[in-house]
Amino acid sequence: MIVRPANAVLVDERSFAAESLYPGSSLAENVQRVLPSSRVVKALSTMHAGLVVRTGTGLDLPSVFLFGDETGAKERAREPRHIVDLGALATARWADQFILAVRPVVEVFGPVPFGLAVVRSR
């Protein structure tokens, strides 16, 4: 099983993500295509690396989005976190685009760790 937390992008002069390297696809889908016998799961790519090991409750933890075609592989990638299974590997395309939000957020808040969280009203 391969867990892909990376986003494939072209960077600008300040080393911020500027555009997707795989428009209409994702890095995870391309890894799956090159290694067809692997079970690829995309996860952890919508948060700063420093938040991956952070503990806390509620809004302290960003959501962890899983993308993959094989249920068994996704089950192995789960941890006791705020897991949101968003379906097949093809849905990982939007997560590759999330990295494009880093530059404007850093320009407003500075280089602070951040991630995406889904908050549902009850």
mmCIF file of N, CA and C in Angstrom:
data_model
loop_
_atom_site.group_PDB
_atom_site.id
_atom_site.type_symbol
_atom_site.label_atom_id
_atom_site.label_comp_id
_atom_site.label_asym_id
_atom_site.label_seq_id
_atom_site.Cartn_x
_atom_site.Cartn_y
_atom_site.Cartn_z
ATOM 1 N N MET A 1 0.847 -1.173 0.000
ATOM 2 C CA MET A 1 0.000 0.000 0.000
ATOM 3 C C MET A 1 0.892 1.236 0.000
ATOM 4 N N ILE A 2 0.513 2.230 -0.774
ATOM 5 C CA ILE A 2 1.242 3.500 -0.843
ATOM 6 C C ILE A 2 0.311 4.603 -0.370
ATOM 7 N N VAL A 3 0.721 5.364 0.642
ATOM 8 C CA VAL A 3 -0.040 6.533 1.081
ATOM 9 C C VAL A 3 0.673 7.761 0.530
ATOM 10 N N ARG A 4 -0.032 8.550 -0.268
ATOM 11 C CA ARG A 4 0.535 9.716 -0.935
ATOM 12 C C ARG A 4 0.071 10.997 -0.264
ATOM 13 N N PRO A 5 0.895 11.632 0.574
ATOM 14 C CA PRO A 5 0.498 12.913 1.148
ATOM 15 C C PRO A 5 0.919 14.109 0.311
ATOM 16 N N ALA A 6 1.584 13.888 -0.794
ATOM 17 C CA ALA A 6 2.156 14.979 -1.577
ATOM 18 C C ALA A 6 1.162 15.570 -2.571
ATOM 19 N N ASN A 7 1.464 16.784 -2.997
ATOM 20 C CA ASN A 7 0.724 17.461 -4.058
ATOM 21 C C ASN A 7 1.727 17.829 -5.144
ATOM 22 N N ALA A 8 1.435 17.462 -6.377
ATOM 23 C CA ALA A 8 2.350 17.752 -7.483
ATOM 24 C C ALA A 8 1.987 19.096 -8.099
ATOM 25 N N VAL A 9 2.855 20.069 -7.903
ATOM 26 C CA VAL A 9 2.583 21.423 -8.401
ATOM 27 C C VAL A 9 3.843 22.038 -8.992
ATOM 28 N N LEU A 10 3.619 23.034 -9.803
ATOM 29 C CA LEU A 10 4.696 23.899 -10.255
ATOM 30 C C LEU A 10 4.734 25.078 -9.292
ATOM 31 N N VAL A 11 5.923 25.542 -8.940
ATOM 32 C CA VAL A 11 6.033 26.616 -7.953
ATOM 33 C C VAL A 11 6.409 27.932 -8.618
ATOM 34 N N ASP A 12 6.074 29.019 -7.919
ATOM 35 C CA ASP A 12 6.413 30.353 -8.422
ATOM 36 C C ASP A 12 7.789 30.765 -7.895
ATOM 37 N N GLU A 13 8.165 32.010 -8.151
ATOM 38 C CA GLU A 13 9.484 32.507 -7.760
ATOM 39 C C GLU A 13 9.705 32.529 -6.246
ATOM 40 N N ARG A 14 8.628 32.507 -5.455
ATOM 41 C CA ARG A 14 8.741 32.482 -3.991
ATOM 42 C C ARG A 14 8.580 31.073 -3.430
ATOM 43 N N SER A 15 8.571 30.080 -4.292
ATOM 44 C CA SER A 15 8.433 28.667 -3.938
ATOM 45 C C SER A 15 7.044 28.296 -3.428
ATOM 46 N N PHE A 16 6.048 29.092 -3.752
ATOM 47 C CA PHE A 16 4.662 28.738 -3.449
ATOM 48 C C PHE A 16 4.073 27.973 -4.625
ATOM 49 N N ALA A 17 3.132 27.101 -4.341
ATOM 50 C CA ALA A 17 2.438 26.378 -5.408
ATOM 51 C C ALA A 17 1.730 27.376 -6.311
ATOM 52 N N ALA A 18 1.923 27.238 -7.623
ATOM 53 C CA ALA A 18 1.330 28.165 -8.570
ATOM 54 C C ALA A 18 0.294 27.498 -9.472
ATOM 55 N N GLU A 19 0.525 26.231 -9.809
ATOM 56 C CA GLU A 19 -0.441 25.505 -10.626
ATOM 57 C C GLU A 19 -0.189 24.009 -10.504
ATOM 58 N N SER A 20 -1.214 23.248 -10.808
ATOM 59 C CA SER A 20 -1.131 21.789 -10.714
ATOM 60 C C SER A 20 -0.232 21.230 -11.812
ATOM 61 N N LEU A 21 0.571 20.243 -11.451
ATOM 62 C CA LEU A 21 1.410 19.569 -12.427
ATOM 63 C C LEU A 21 0.596 18.603 -13.285
ATOM 64 N N TYR A 22 -0.538 18.139 -12.761
ATOM 65 C CA TYR A 22 -1.393 17.188 -13.467
ATOM 66 C C TYR A 22 -2.811 17.732 -13.589
ATOM 67 N N PRO A 23 -3.049 18.738 -14.417
ATOM 68 C CA PRO A 23 -4.423 19.242 -14.572
ATOM 69 C C PRO A 23 -5.332 18.119 -15.082
ATOM 70 N N GLY A 24 -6.507 17.999 -14.498
ATOM 71 C CA GLY A 24 -7.436 16.944 -14.892
ATOM 72 C C GLY A 24 -7.108 15.590 -14.316
ATOM 73 N N SER A 25 -6.141 15.532 -13.410
ATOM 74 C CA SER A 25 -5.747 14.283 -12.770
ATOM 75 C C SER A 25 -5.171 14.634 -11.402
ATOM 76 N N SER A 26 -4.458 13.714 -10.787
ATOM 77 C CA SER A 26 -3.793 13.978 -9.513
ATOM 78 C C SER A 26 -2.513 13.167 -9.448
ATOM 79 N N LEU A 27 -1.627 13.539 -8.530
ATOM 80 C CA LEU A 27 -0.404 12.774 -8.325
ATOM 81 C C LEU A 27 -0.735 11.337 -7.947
ATOM 82 N N ALA A 28 -1.712 11.161 -7.065
ATOM 83 C CA ALA A 28 -2.082 9.815 -6.614
ATOM 84 C C ALA A 28 -2.565 8.956 -7.783
ATOM 85 N N GLU A 29 -3.368 9.535 -8.663
ATOM 86 C CA GLU A 29 -3.842 8.779 -9.827
ATOM 87 C C GLU A 29 -2.683 8.387 -10.740
ATOM 88 N N ASN A 30 -1.711 9.267 -10.873
ATOM 89 C CA ASN A 30 -0.560 8.952 -11.707
ATOM 90 C C ASN A 30 0.323 7.883 -11.076
ATOM 91 N N VAL A 31 0.474 7.908 -9.769
ATOM 92 C CA VAL A 31 1.217 6.850 -9.082
ATOM 93 C C VAL A 31 0.502 5.517 -9.301
ATOM 94 N N GLN A 32 -0.824 5.505 -9.170
ATOM 95 C CA GLN A 32 -1.595 4.278 -9.391
ATOM 96 C C GLN A 32 -1.429 3.768 -10.820
ATOM 97 N N ARG A 33 -1.404 4.690 -11.783
ATOM 98 C CA ARG A 33 -1.249 4.303 -13.187
ATOM 99 C C ARG A 33 0.125 3.673 -13.434
ATOM 100 N N VAL A 34 1.173 4.258 -12.849
ATOM 101 C CA VAL A 34 2.535 3.760 -13.050
ATOM 102 C C VAL A 34 2.764 2.450 -12.289
ATOM 103 N N LEU A 35 2.120 2.310 -11.141
ATOM 104 C CA LEU A 35 2.252 1.102 -10.306
ATOM 105 C C LEU A 35 0.877 0.444 -10.155
ATOM 106 N N PRO A 36 0.344 -0.161 -11.214
ATOM 107 C CA PRO A 36 -1.037 -0.637 -11.201
ATOM 108 C C PRO A 36 -1.345 -1.715 -10.163
ATOM 109 N N SER A 37 -0.358 -2.460 -9.702
ATOM 110 C CA SER A 37 -0.642 -3.495 -8.701
ATOM 111 C C SER A 37 -0.614 -2.952 -7.275
ATOM 112 N N SER A 38 -0.268 -1.668 -7.107
ATOM 113 C CA SER A 38 -0.251 -1.035 -5.782
ATOM 114 C C SER A 38 -1.654 -0.602 -5.388
ATOM 115 N N ARG A 39 -1.849 -0.412 -4.099
ATOM 116 C CA ARG A 39 -3.099 0.139 -3.575
ATOM 117 C C ARG A 39 -2.779 1.518 -3.037
ATOM 118 N N VAL A 40 -3.095 2.542 -3.807
ATOM 119 C CA VAL A 40 -2.729 3.918 -3.478
ATOM 120 C C VAL A 40 -3.861 4.582 -2.708
ATOM 121 N N VAL A 41 -3.508 5.239 -1.616
ATOM 122 C CA VAL A 41 -4.442 6.039 -0.824
ATOM 123 C C VAL A 41 -3.825 7.416 -0.675
ATOM 124 N N LYS A 42 -4.586 8.446 -0.975
ATOM 125 C CA LYS A 42 -4.111 9.814 -0.761
ATOM 126 C C LYS A 42 -4.689 10.301 0.555
ATOM 127 N N ALA A 43 -3.849 10.894 1.375
ATOM 128 C CA ALA A 43 -4.271 11.419 2.679
ATOM 129 C C ALA A 43 -3.240 12.427 3.165
ATOM 130 N N LEU A 44 -3.622 13.237 4.127
ATOM 131 C CA LEU A 44 -2.720 14.147 4.839
ATOM 132 C C LEU A 44 -2.169 15.285 3.991
ATOM 133 N N SER A 45 -2.766 15.579 2.840
ATOM 134 C CA SER A 45 -2.208 16.607 1.969
ATOM 135 C C SER A 45 -2.920 17.949 2.081
ATOM 136 N N THR A 46 -3.848 18.072 3.007
ATOM 137 C CA THR A 46 -4.559 19.339 3.173
ATOM 138 C C THR A 46 -4.247 19.968 4.523
ATOM 139 N N MET A 47 -3.056 19.665 5.041
ATOM 140 C CA MET A 47 -2.628 20.252 6.313
ATOM 141 C C MET A 47 -1.113 20.384 6.331
ATOM 142 N N HIS A 48 -0.643 21.311 7.142
ATOM 143 C CA HIS A 48 0.786 21.487 7.355
ATOM 144 C C HIS A 48 1.340 20.229 8.023
ATOM 145 N N ALA A 49 2.545 19.833 7.649
ATOM 146 C CA ALA A 49 3.149 18.623 8.203
ATOM 147 C C ALA A 49 3.215 18.643 9.725
ATOM 148 N N GLY A 50 3.384 19.817 10.322
ATOM 149 C CA GLY A 50 3.452 19.920 11.779
ATOM 150 C C GLY A 50 2.149 19.563 12.476
ATOM 151 N N LEU A 51 1.039 19.612 11.738
ATOM 152 C CA LEU A 51 -0.249 19.273 12.332
ATOM 153 C C LEU A 51 -0.559 17.788 12.276
ATOM 154 N N VAL A 52 0.190 17.039 11.503
ATOM 155 C CA VAL A 52 -0.062 15.605 11.364
ATOM 156 C C VAL A 52 0.113 14.896 12.694
ATOM 157 N N VAL A 53 1.067 15.330 13.500
ATOM 158 C CA VAL A 53 1.351 14.669 14.777
ATOM 159 C C VAL A 53 0.765 15.415 15.972
ATOM 160 N N ARG A 54 0.081 16.494 15.729
ATOM 161 C CA ARG A 54 -0.488 17.306 16.803
ATOM 162 C C ARG A 54 -1.682 16.597 17.433
ATOM 163 N N THR A 55 -1.816 16.729 18.733
ATOM 164 C CA THR A 55 -2.969 16.150 19.409
ATOM 165 C C THR A 55 -3.862 17.259 19.928
ATOM 166 N N GLY A 56 -5.099 16.938 20.175
ATOM 167 C CA GLY A 56 -6.045 17.928 20.663
ATOM 168 C C GLY A 56 -7.460 17.467 20.378
ATOM 169 N N THR A 57 -8.397 18.357 20.562
ATOM 170 C CA THR A 57 -9.786 18.002 20.315
ATOM 171 C C THR A 57 -10.456 19.099 19.502
ATOM 172 N N GLY A 58 -11.610 18.781 18.967
ATOM 173 C CA GLY A 58 -12.415 19.767 18.265
ATOM 174 C C GLY A 58 -11.675 20.415 17.115
ATOM 175 N N LEU A 59 -11.674 21.737 17.095
ATOM 176 C CA LEU A 59 -11.075 22.464 15.985
ATOM 177 C C LEU A 59 -9.559 22.491 16.020
ATOM 178 N N ASP A 60 -8.950 21.921 17.076
ATOM 179 C CA ASP A 60 -7.492 21.845 17.118
ATOM 180 C C ASP A 60 -6.951 20.918 16.038
ATOM 181 N N LEU A 61 -7.757 19.968 15.609
ATOM 182 C CA LEU A 61 -7.309 19.009 14.614
ATOM 183 C C LEU A 61 -7.979 19.259 13.280
ATOM 184 N N PRO A 62 -7.204 19.327 12.220
ATOM 185 C CA PRO A 62 -7.826 19.431 10.900
ATOM 186 C C PRO A 62 -8.426 18.086 10.507
ATOM 187 N N SER A 63 -9.334 18.125 9.570
ATOM 188 C CA SER A 63 -9.900 16.884 9.041
ATOM 189 C C SER A 63 -8.839 16.163 8.216
ATOM 190 N N VAL A 64 -8.884 14.852 8.226
ATOM 191 C CA VAL A 64 -8.006 14.030 7.397
ATOM 192 C C VAL A 64 -8.871 13.421 6.312
ATOM 193 N N PHE A 65 -8.605 13.802 5.084
ATOM 194 C CA PHE A 65 -9.385 13.306 3.958
ATOM 195 C C PHE A 65 -8.675 12.120 3.329
ATOM 196 N N LEU A 66 -9.425 11.056 3.100
ATOM 197 C CA LEU A 66 -8.894 9.858 2.451
ATOM 198 C C LEU A 66 -9.491 9.731 1.067
ATOM 199 N N PHE A 67 -8.658 9.327 0.114
ATOM 200 C CA PHE A 67 -9.094 9.078 -1.252
ATOM 201 C C PHE A 67 -8.460 7.771 -1.696
ATOM 202 N N GLY A 68 -9.232 6.883 -2.265
ATOM 203 C CA GLY A 68 -8.673 5.632 -2.766
ATOM 204 C C GLY A 68 -9.752 4.750 -3.338
ATOM 205 N N ASP A 69 -9.341 3.812 -4.171
ATOM 206 C CA ASP A 69 -10.292 2.921 -4.821
ATOM 207 C C ASP A 69 -10.537 1.635 -4.041
ATOM 208 N N GLU A 70 -9.643 1.279 -3.129
ATOM 209 C CA GLU A 70 -9.774 0.029 -2.393
ATOM 210 C C GLU A 70 -10.095 0.281 -0.927
ATOM 211 N N THR A 71 -11.234 -0.193 -0.504
ATOM 212 C CA THR A 71 -11.686 -0.001 0.876
ATOM 213 C C THR A 71 -10.677 -0.555 1.867
ATOM 214 N N GLY A 72 -10.128 -1.715 1.615
ATOM 215 C CA GLY A 72 -9.164 -2.322 2.526
ATOM 216 C C GLY A 72 -7.933 -1.464 2.733
ATOM 217 N N ALA A 73 -7.441 -0.874 1.663
ATOM 218 C CA ALA A 73 -6.265 -0.008 1.772
ATOM 219 C C ALA A 73 -6.588 1.235 2.580
ATOM 220 N N LYS A 74 -7.787 1.796 2.373
ATOM 221 C CA LYS A 74 -8.169 2.994 3.136
ATOM 222 C C LYS A 74 -8.345 2.658 4.611
ATOM 223 N N GLU A 75 -8.876 1.493 4.913
ATOM 224 C CA GLU A 75 -9.024 1.094 6.316
ATOM 225 C C GLU A 75 -7.663 1.013 7.001
ATOM 226 N N ARG A 76 -6.652 0.529 6.305
ATOM 227 C CA ARG A 76 -5.302 0.436 6.882
ATOM 228 C C ARG A 76 -4.696 1.810 7.110
ATOM 229 N N ALA A 77 -5.109 2.807 6.326
ATOM 230 C CA ALA A 77 -4.556 4.159 6.452
ATOM 231 C C ALA A 77 -5.232 4.966 7.549
ATOM 232 N N ARG A 78 -6.344 4.476 8.093
ATOM 233 C CA ARG A 78 -7.096 5.227 9.109
ATOM 234 C C ARG A 78 -6.344 5.270 10.431
ATOM 235 N N GLU A 79 -6.546 6.356 11.138
ATOM 236 C CA GLU A 79 -6.062 6.522 12.506
ATOM 237 C C GLU A 79 -7.231 7.096 13.295
ATOM 238 N N PRO A 80 -7.132 7.154 14.604
ATOM 239 C CA PRO A 80 -8.217 7.787 15.377
ATOM 240 C C PRO A 80 -8.163 9.310 15.250
ATOM 241 N N ARG A 81 -8.547 9.823 14.102
ATOM 242 C CA ARG A 81 -8.543 11.252 13.820
ATOM 243 C C ARG A 81 -9.886 11.634 13.232
ATOM 244 N N HIS A 82 -9.977 12.832 12.788
ATOM 245 C CA HIS A 82 -11.181 13.330 12.129
ATOM 246 C C HIS A 82 -11.137 12.897 10.671
ATOM 247 N N ILE A 83 -11.456 11.626 10.431
ATOM 248 C CA ILE A 83 -11.350 11.024 9.102
ATOM 249 C C ILE A 83 -12.607 11.294 8.299
ATOM 250 N N VAL A 84 -12.419 11.736 7.059
ATOM 251 C CA VAL A 84 -13.520 11.929 6.131
ATOM 252 C C VAL A 84 -13.150 11.180 4.860
ATOM 253 N N ASP A 85 -13.834 10.078 4.587
ATOM 254 C CA ASP A 85 -13.579 9.299 3.378
ATOM 255 C C ASP A 85 -14.353 9.935 2.239
ATOM 256 N N LEU A 86 -13.652 10.493 1.280
ATOM 257 C CA LEU A 86 -14.295 11.189 0.172
ATOM 258 C C LEU A 86 -14.385 10.345 -1.091
ATOM 259 N N GLY A 87 -14.129 9.068 -0.975
ATOM 260 C CA GLY A 87 -14.396 8.188 -2.105
ATOM 261 C C GLY A 87 -13.185 7.773 -2.908
ATOM 262 N N ALA A 88 -13.428 7.590 -4.193
ATOM 263 C CA ALA A 88 -12.447 7.022 -5.110
ATOM 264 C C ALA A 88 -11.220 7.915 -5.282
ATOM 265 N N LEU A 89 -10.169 7.325 -5.802
ATOM 266 C CA LEU A 89 -8.914 8.033 -6.002
ATOM 267 C C LEU A 89 -9.078 9.248 -6.908
ATOM 268 N N ALA A 90 -9.988 9.189 -7.861
ATOM 269 C CA ALA A 90 -10.201 10.325 -8.768
ATOM 270 C C ALA A 90 -10.653 11.578 -8.024
ATOM 271 N N THR A 91 -11.274 11.425 -6.844
ATOM 272 C CA THR A 91 -11.695 12.603 -6.080
ATOM 273 C C THR A 91 -10.514 13.300 -5.412
ATOM 274 N N ALA A 92 -9.339 12.699 -5.459
ATOM 275 C CA ALA A 92 -8.129 13.317 -4.886
ATOM 276 C C ALA A 92 -7.698 14.552 -5.665
ATOM 277 N N ARG A 93 -8.281 14.759 -6.819
ATOM 278 C CA ARG A 93 -7.886 15.903 -7.647
ATOM 279 C C ARG A 93 -8.065 17.225 -6.916
ATOM 280 N N TRP A 94 -9.155 17.362 -6.160
ATOM 281 C CA TRP A 94 -9.372 18.643 -5.471
ATOM 282 C C TRP A 94 -8.344 18.837 -4.362
ATOM 283 N N ALA A 95 -7.884 17.755 -3.740
ATOM 284 C CA ALA A 95 -6.874 17.895 -2.683
ATOM 285 C C ALA A 95 -5.545 18.381 -3.258
ATOM 286 N N ASP A 96 -5.211 17.952 -4.462
ATOM 287 C CA ASP A 96 -4.006 18.476 -5.115
ATOM 288 C C ASP A 96 -4.131 19.983 -5.323
ATOM 289 N N GLN A 97 -5.334 20.462 -5.552
ATOM 290 C CA GLN A 97 -5.552 21.890 -5.773
ATOM 291 C C GLN A 97 -5.534 22.683 -4.466
ATOM 292 N N PHE A 98 -5.773 22.027 -3.326
ATOM 293 C CA PHE A 98 -5.787 22.718 -2.035
ATOM 294 C C PHE A 98 -4.479 23.465 -1.782
ATOM 295 N N ILE A 99 -3.383 22.905 -2.212
ATOM 296 C CA ILE A 99 -2.077 23.520 -1.975
ATOM 297 C C ILE A 99 -1.992 24.921 -2.589
ATOM 298 N N LEU A 100 -2.831 25.186 -3.595
ATOM 299 C CA LEU A 100 -2.830 26.509 -4.214
ATOM 300 C C LEU A 100 -3.371 27.581 -3.265
ATOM 301 N N ALA A 101 -4.045 27.182 -2.190
ATOM 302 C CA ALA A 101 -4.564 28.133 -1.203
ATOM 303 C C ALA A 101 -3.497 28.558 -0.197
ATOM 304 N N VAL A 102 -2.373 27.868 -0.162
ATOM 305 C CA VAL A 102 -1.352 28.163 0.850
ATOM 306 C C VAL A 102 -0.819 29.582 0.709
ATOM 307 N N ARG A 103 -0.452 29.985 -0.472
ATOM 308 C CA ARG A 103 0.137 31.323 -0.649
ATOM 309 C C ARG A 103 -0.767 32.438 -0.133
ATOM 310 N N PRO A 104 -2.050 32.515 -0.551
ATOM 311 C CA PRO A 104 -2.874 33.609 -0.029
ATOM 312 C C PRO A 104 -3.086 33.540 1.482
ATOM 313 N N VAL A 105 -3.164 32.344 2.047
ATOM 314 C CA VAL A 105 -3.342 32.229 3.502
ATOM 315 C C VAL A 105 -2.087 32.707 4.225
ATOM 316 N N VAL A 106 -0.922 32.313 3.736
ATOM 317 C CA VAL A 106 0.338 32.751 4.346
ATOM 318 C C VAL A 106 0.510 34.263 4.212
ATOM 319 N N GLU A 107 0.073 34.837 3.099
ATOM 320 C CA GLU A 107 0.172 36.284 2.935
ATOM 321 C C GLU A 107 -0.685 37.034 3.948
ATOM 322 N N VAL A 108 -1.794 36.428 4.374
ATOM 323 C CA VAL A 108 -2.669 37.073 5.357
ATOM 324 C C VAL A 108 -2.224 36.789 6.795
ATOM 325 N N PHE A 109 -1.934 35.527 7.118
ATOM 326 C CA PHE A 109 -1.654 35.134 8.502
ATOM 327 C C PHE A 109 -0.183 34.922 8.821
ATOM 328 N N GLY A 110 0.659 34.911 7.807
ATOM 329 C CA GLY A 110 2.061 34.584 8.029
ATOM 330 C C GLY A 110 2.256 33.075 7.960
ATOM 331 N N PRO A 111 3.497 32.635 8.148
ATOM 332 C CA PRO A 111 3.802 31.209 7.998
ATOM 333 C C PRO A 111 3.405 30.368 9.220
ATOM 334 N N VAL A 112 2.122 30.314 9.486
ATOM 335 C CA VAL A 112 1.625 29.511 10.607
ATOM 336 C C VAL A 112 1.076 28.192 10.072
ATOM 337 N N PRO A 113 1.246 27.096 10.807
ATOM 338 C CA PRO A 113 0.674 25.829 10.357
ATOM 339 C C PRO A 113 -0.849 25.923 10.294
ATOM 340 N N PHE A 114 -1.430 25.413 9.225
ATOM 341 C CA PHE A 114 -2.883 25.384 9.127
ATOM 342 C C PHE A 114 -3.305 24.176 8.309
ATOM 343 N N GLY A 115 -4.560 23.826 8.440
ATOM 344 C CA GLY A 115 -5.139 22.723 7.684
ATOM 345 C C GLY A 115 -6.625 22.974 7.490
ATOM 346 N N LEU A 116 -7.220 22.144 6.698
ATOM 347 C CA LEU A 116 -8.635 22.258 6.393
ATOM 348 C C LEU A 116 -9.431 21.375 7.350
ATOM 349 N N ALA A 117 -10.509 21.903 7.896
ATOM 350 C CA ALA A 117 -11.385 21.121 8.759
ATOM 351 C C ALA A 117 -12.815 21.284 8.300
ATOM 352 N N VAL A 118 -13.566 20.234 8.355
ATOM 353 C CA VAL A 118 -14.984 20.281 8.065
ATOM 354 C C VAL A 118 -15.723 20.362 9.398
ATOM 355 N N VAL A 119 -16.517 21.387 9.543
ATOM 356 C CA VAL A 119 -17.296 21.567 10.767
ATOM 357 C C VAL A 119 -18.762 21.442 10.389
ATOM 358 N N ARG A 120 -19.442 20.485 10.972
ATOM 359 C CA ARG A 120 -20.859 20.263 10.658
ATOM 360 C C ARG A 120 -21.712 20.751 11.811
ATOM 361 N N SER A 121 -22.790 21.416 11.469
ATOM 362 C CA SER A 121 -23.725 21.820 12.534
ATOM 363 C C SER A 121 -24.587 20.616 12.876
ATOM 364 N N ARG A 122 -25.015 20.558 14.094
ATOM 365 C CA ARG A 122 -25.832 19.422 14.540
ATOM 366 C C ARG A 122 -27.265 19.812 14.652
#
